[in-house]
mmCIF file of C-alpha atoms in Angstrom:
data_model
loop_
_atom_site.group_PDB
_atom_site.id
_atom_site.type_symbol
_atom_site.label_atom_id
_atom_site.label_comp_id
_atom_site.label_asym_id
_atom_site.label_seq_id
_atom_site.Cartn_x
_atom_site.Cartn_y
_atom_site.Cartn_z
ATOM 1 C CA MET V 1 -10.906 -22.392 39.774
ATOM 2 C CA ASN V 2 -10.536 -26.075 40.434
ATOM 3 C CA LYS V 3 -9.879 -28.818 37.894
ATOM 4 C CA MET V 4 -13.530 -29.795 37.607
ATOM 5 C CA GLU V 5 -14.679 -26.260 36.742
ATOM 6 C CA ILE V 6 -11.923 -25.872 34.172
ATOM 7 C CA ALA V 7 -12.731 -29.261 32.598
ATOM 8 C CA THR V 8 -16.417 -28.323 32.411
ATOM 9 C CA GLU V 9 -15.577 -25.014 30.759
ATOM 10 C CA ILE V 10 -13.300 -26.794 28.272
ATOM 11 C CA GLY V 11 -16.176 -29.119 27.365
ATOM 12 C CA LYS V 12 -18.522 -26.182 26.808
ATOM 13 C CA LEU V 13 -15.946 -24.381 24.677
ATOM 14 C CA GLU V 14 -15.357 -27.490 22.557
ATOM 15 C CA GLY V 15 -19.105 -27.827 21.994
ATOM 16 C CA GLU V 16 -19.351 -24.183 21.014
ATOM 17 C CA LEU V 17 -16.337 -24.563 18.709
ATOM 18 C CA SER V 18 -17.977 -27.542 16.991
ATOM 19 C CA LYS V 19 -21.187 -25.557 16.465
ATOM 20 C CA VAL V 20 -19.392 -22.532 15.004
ATOM 21 C CA GLU V 21 -17.287 -24.729 12.693
ATOM 22 C CA SER V 22 -20.496 -26.353 11.436
ATOM 23 C CA GLU V 23 -21.990 -22.914 10.754
ATOM 24 C CA THR V 24 -18.828 -21.945 8.873
ATOM 25 C CA ARG V 25 -19.205 -24.984 6.604
ATOM 26 C CA ASP V 26 -22.814 -23.957 5.910
ATOM 27 C CA TYR V 27 -21.702 -20.438 4.971
ATOM 28 C CA GLU V 28 -19.032 -21.897 2.669
ATOM 29 C CA ARG V 29 -21.703 -23.984 0.941
ATOM 30 C CA GLN V 30 -23.863 -20.878 0.473
ATOM 31 C CA PHE V 31 -20.876 -18.983 -0.928
ATOM 32 C CA ASN V 32 -19.997 -21.771 -3.362
ATOM 33 C CA SER V 33 -23.582 -22.291 -4.519
ATOM 34 C CA ALA V 34 -23.818 -18.599 -5.401
ATOM 35 C CA LYS V 35 -20.799 -18.992 -7.718
ATOM 36 C CA GLY V 36 -22.855 -21.055 -10.165
ATOM 37 C CA ASN V 37 -25.678 -18.532 -10.119
ATOM 38 C CA ARG V 38 -23.183 -15.749 -10.709
ATOM 39 C CA THR V 39 -21.734 -17.542 -13.727
ATOM 40 C CA GLY V 40 -25.205 -18.311 -15.090
ATOM 41 C CA GLY V 41 -26.321 -14.715 -14.650
ATOM 42 C CA ALA V 42 -23.262 -13.402 -16.464
ATOM 43 C CA ALA V 43 -23.803 -15.896 -19.293
ATOM 44 C CA ALA V 44 -27.478 -14.934 -19.659
ATOM 45 C CA LEU V 45 -26.535 -11.250 -19.732
ATOM 46 C CA LEU V 46 -23.879 -11.864 -22.367
ATOM 47 C CA ILE V 47 -26.204 -13.971 -24.518
ATOM 48 C CA GLY V 48 -28.878 -11.278 -24.257
ATOM 49 C CA ILE V 49 -26.471 -8.544 -25.364
ATOM 50 C CA VAL V 50 -25.014 -10.593 -28.221
ATOM 51 C CA GLY V 51 -28.494 -11.658 -29.330
ATOM 52 C CA LEU V 52 -29.656 -8.069 -29.279
ATOM 53 C CA LEU V 53 -26.715 -6.985 -31.419
ATOM 54 C CA PHE V 54 -27.028 -9.731 -34.050
ATOM 55 C CA PHE V 55 -30.743 -10.584 -34.054
ATOM 56 C CA LEU V 56 -32.460 -7.254 -33.572
ATOM 57 C CA SER V 57 -35.802 -8.537 -34.855
ATOM 58 C CA LEU V 58 -36.274 -10.525 -31.629
ATOM 59 C CA TRP V 59 -35.334 -7.595 -29.370
ATOM 60 C CA PRO V 60 -37.976 -8.234 -26.632
ATOM 61 C CA LEU V 61 -36.592 -11.729 -26.061
ATOM 62 C CA TRP V 62 -32.995 -10.498 -25.816
ATOM 63 C CA ILE V 63 -33.868 -7.626 -23.499
ATOM 64 C CA PHE V 64 -35.814 -10.016 -21.276
ATOM 65 C CA LEU V 65 -32.892 -12.457 -21.220
ATOM 66 C CA ALA V 66 -30.417 -9.684 -20.408
ATOM 67 C CA LEU V 67 -32.684 -8.417 -17.616
ATOM 68 C CA ILE V 68 -32.940 -11.903 -16.105
ATOM 69 C CA GLY V 69 -29.150 -12.192 -16.342
ATOM 70 C CA VAL V 70 -28.618 -8.898 -14.523
ATOM 71 C CA LEU V 71 -31.055 -9.804 -11.754
ATOM 72 C CA THR V 72 -29.501 -13.257 -11.291
ATOM 73 C CA LEU V 73 -26.018 -11.783 -11.261
ATOM 74 C CA LEU V 74 -26.897 -9.134 -8.670
ATOM 75 C CA THR V 75 -28.660 -11.670 -6.458
ATOM 76 C CA ALA V 76 -25.654 -14.012 -6.567
ATOM 77 C CA ILE V 77 -23.245 -11.191 -5.750
ATOM 78 C CA SER V 78 -25.394 -10.185 -2.795
ATOM 79 C CA LYS V 79 -25.586 -13.762 -1.488
ATOM 80 C CA GLN V 80 -21.829 -14.175 -1.826
ATOM 81 C CA SER V 81 -21.057 -10.984 0.054
ATOM 82 C CA LYS V 82 -23.455 -11.910 2.884
ATOM 83 C CA ALA V 83 -21.976 -15.401 3.154
ATOM 84 C CA LYS V 84 -18.451 -13.997 3.103
ATOM 85 C CA GLY V 85 -19.262 -11.582 5.923
ATOM 86 C CA LYS V 86 -20.808 -14.357 8.009
ATOM 87 C CA MET V 87 -17.812 -16.602 7.322
ATOM 88 C CA SER V 88 -15.334 -13.973 8.485
ATOM 89 C CA ALA V 89 -17.365 -13.358 11.656
ATOM 90 C CA ALA V 90 -17.479 -17.098 12.334
ATOM 91 C CA GLU V 91 -13.732 -17.430 11.729
ATOM 92 C CA ASN V 92 -13.085 -14.639 14.236
ATOM 93 C CA LYS V 93 -15.296 -16.452 16.731
ATOM 94 C CA ILE V 94 -13.388 -19.703 16.106
ATOM 95 C CA ALA V 95 -10.066 -17.976 16.768
ATOM 96 C CA GLU V 96 -11.444 -16.491 19.993
ATOM 97 C CA ILE V 97 -12.755 -19.852 21.198
ATOM 98 C CA ARG V 98 -9.492 -21.619 20.340
ATOM 99 C CA SER V 99 -7.483 -19.070 22.317
ATOM 100 C CA LYS V 100 -9.790 -19.550 25.315
ATOM 101 C CA LEU V 101 -9.431 -23.321 24.971
ATOM 102 C CA ALA V 102 -5.647 -23.109 24.901
ATOM 103 C CA GLU V 103 -5.715 -20.850 27.943
ATOM 104 C CA ARG V 104 -7.966 -23.216 29.913
ATOM 105 C CA ARG V 105 -5.927 -26.274 28.908
ATOM 106 C CA ALA V 106 -2.788 -24.533 30.097
ATOM 107 C CA GLN V 107 -4.492 -23.742 33.403
ATOM 108 C CA LEU V 108 -5.558 -27.374 33.716
ATOM 109 C CA ALA V 109 -2.026 -28.589 33.004
ATOM 110 C CA VAL V 110 -0.609 -26.328 35.734
ATOM 111 C CA LEU V 111 -3.038 -27.603 38.375
#
């Protein structure tokens, strides 16, 4: 490979690295936004259980609130696990691209 081909490949790899890093930031935002939903779901579940124990006369309201809390909690957990899996895949891709970049830069330095 000549210098021009290596420089072109380095440019492509840097563009790809930028894109994957941007995707990683998006996945981190998704992961962090699910934290609030997870906390809210747990709070709604807890309020529903406590309300059911102390104010039994309004049991349909408390059961409904607990059910909403469980559904919100499960949805948030699912979103977090998906985002975490995508983040780890993107981080592996970043490491792969960085190693290729280092290799190509070393080749360019030798030429």
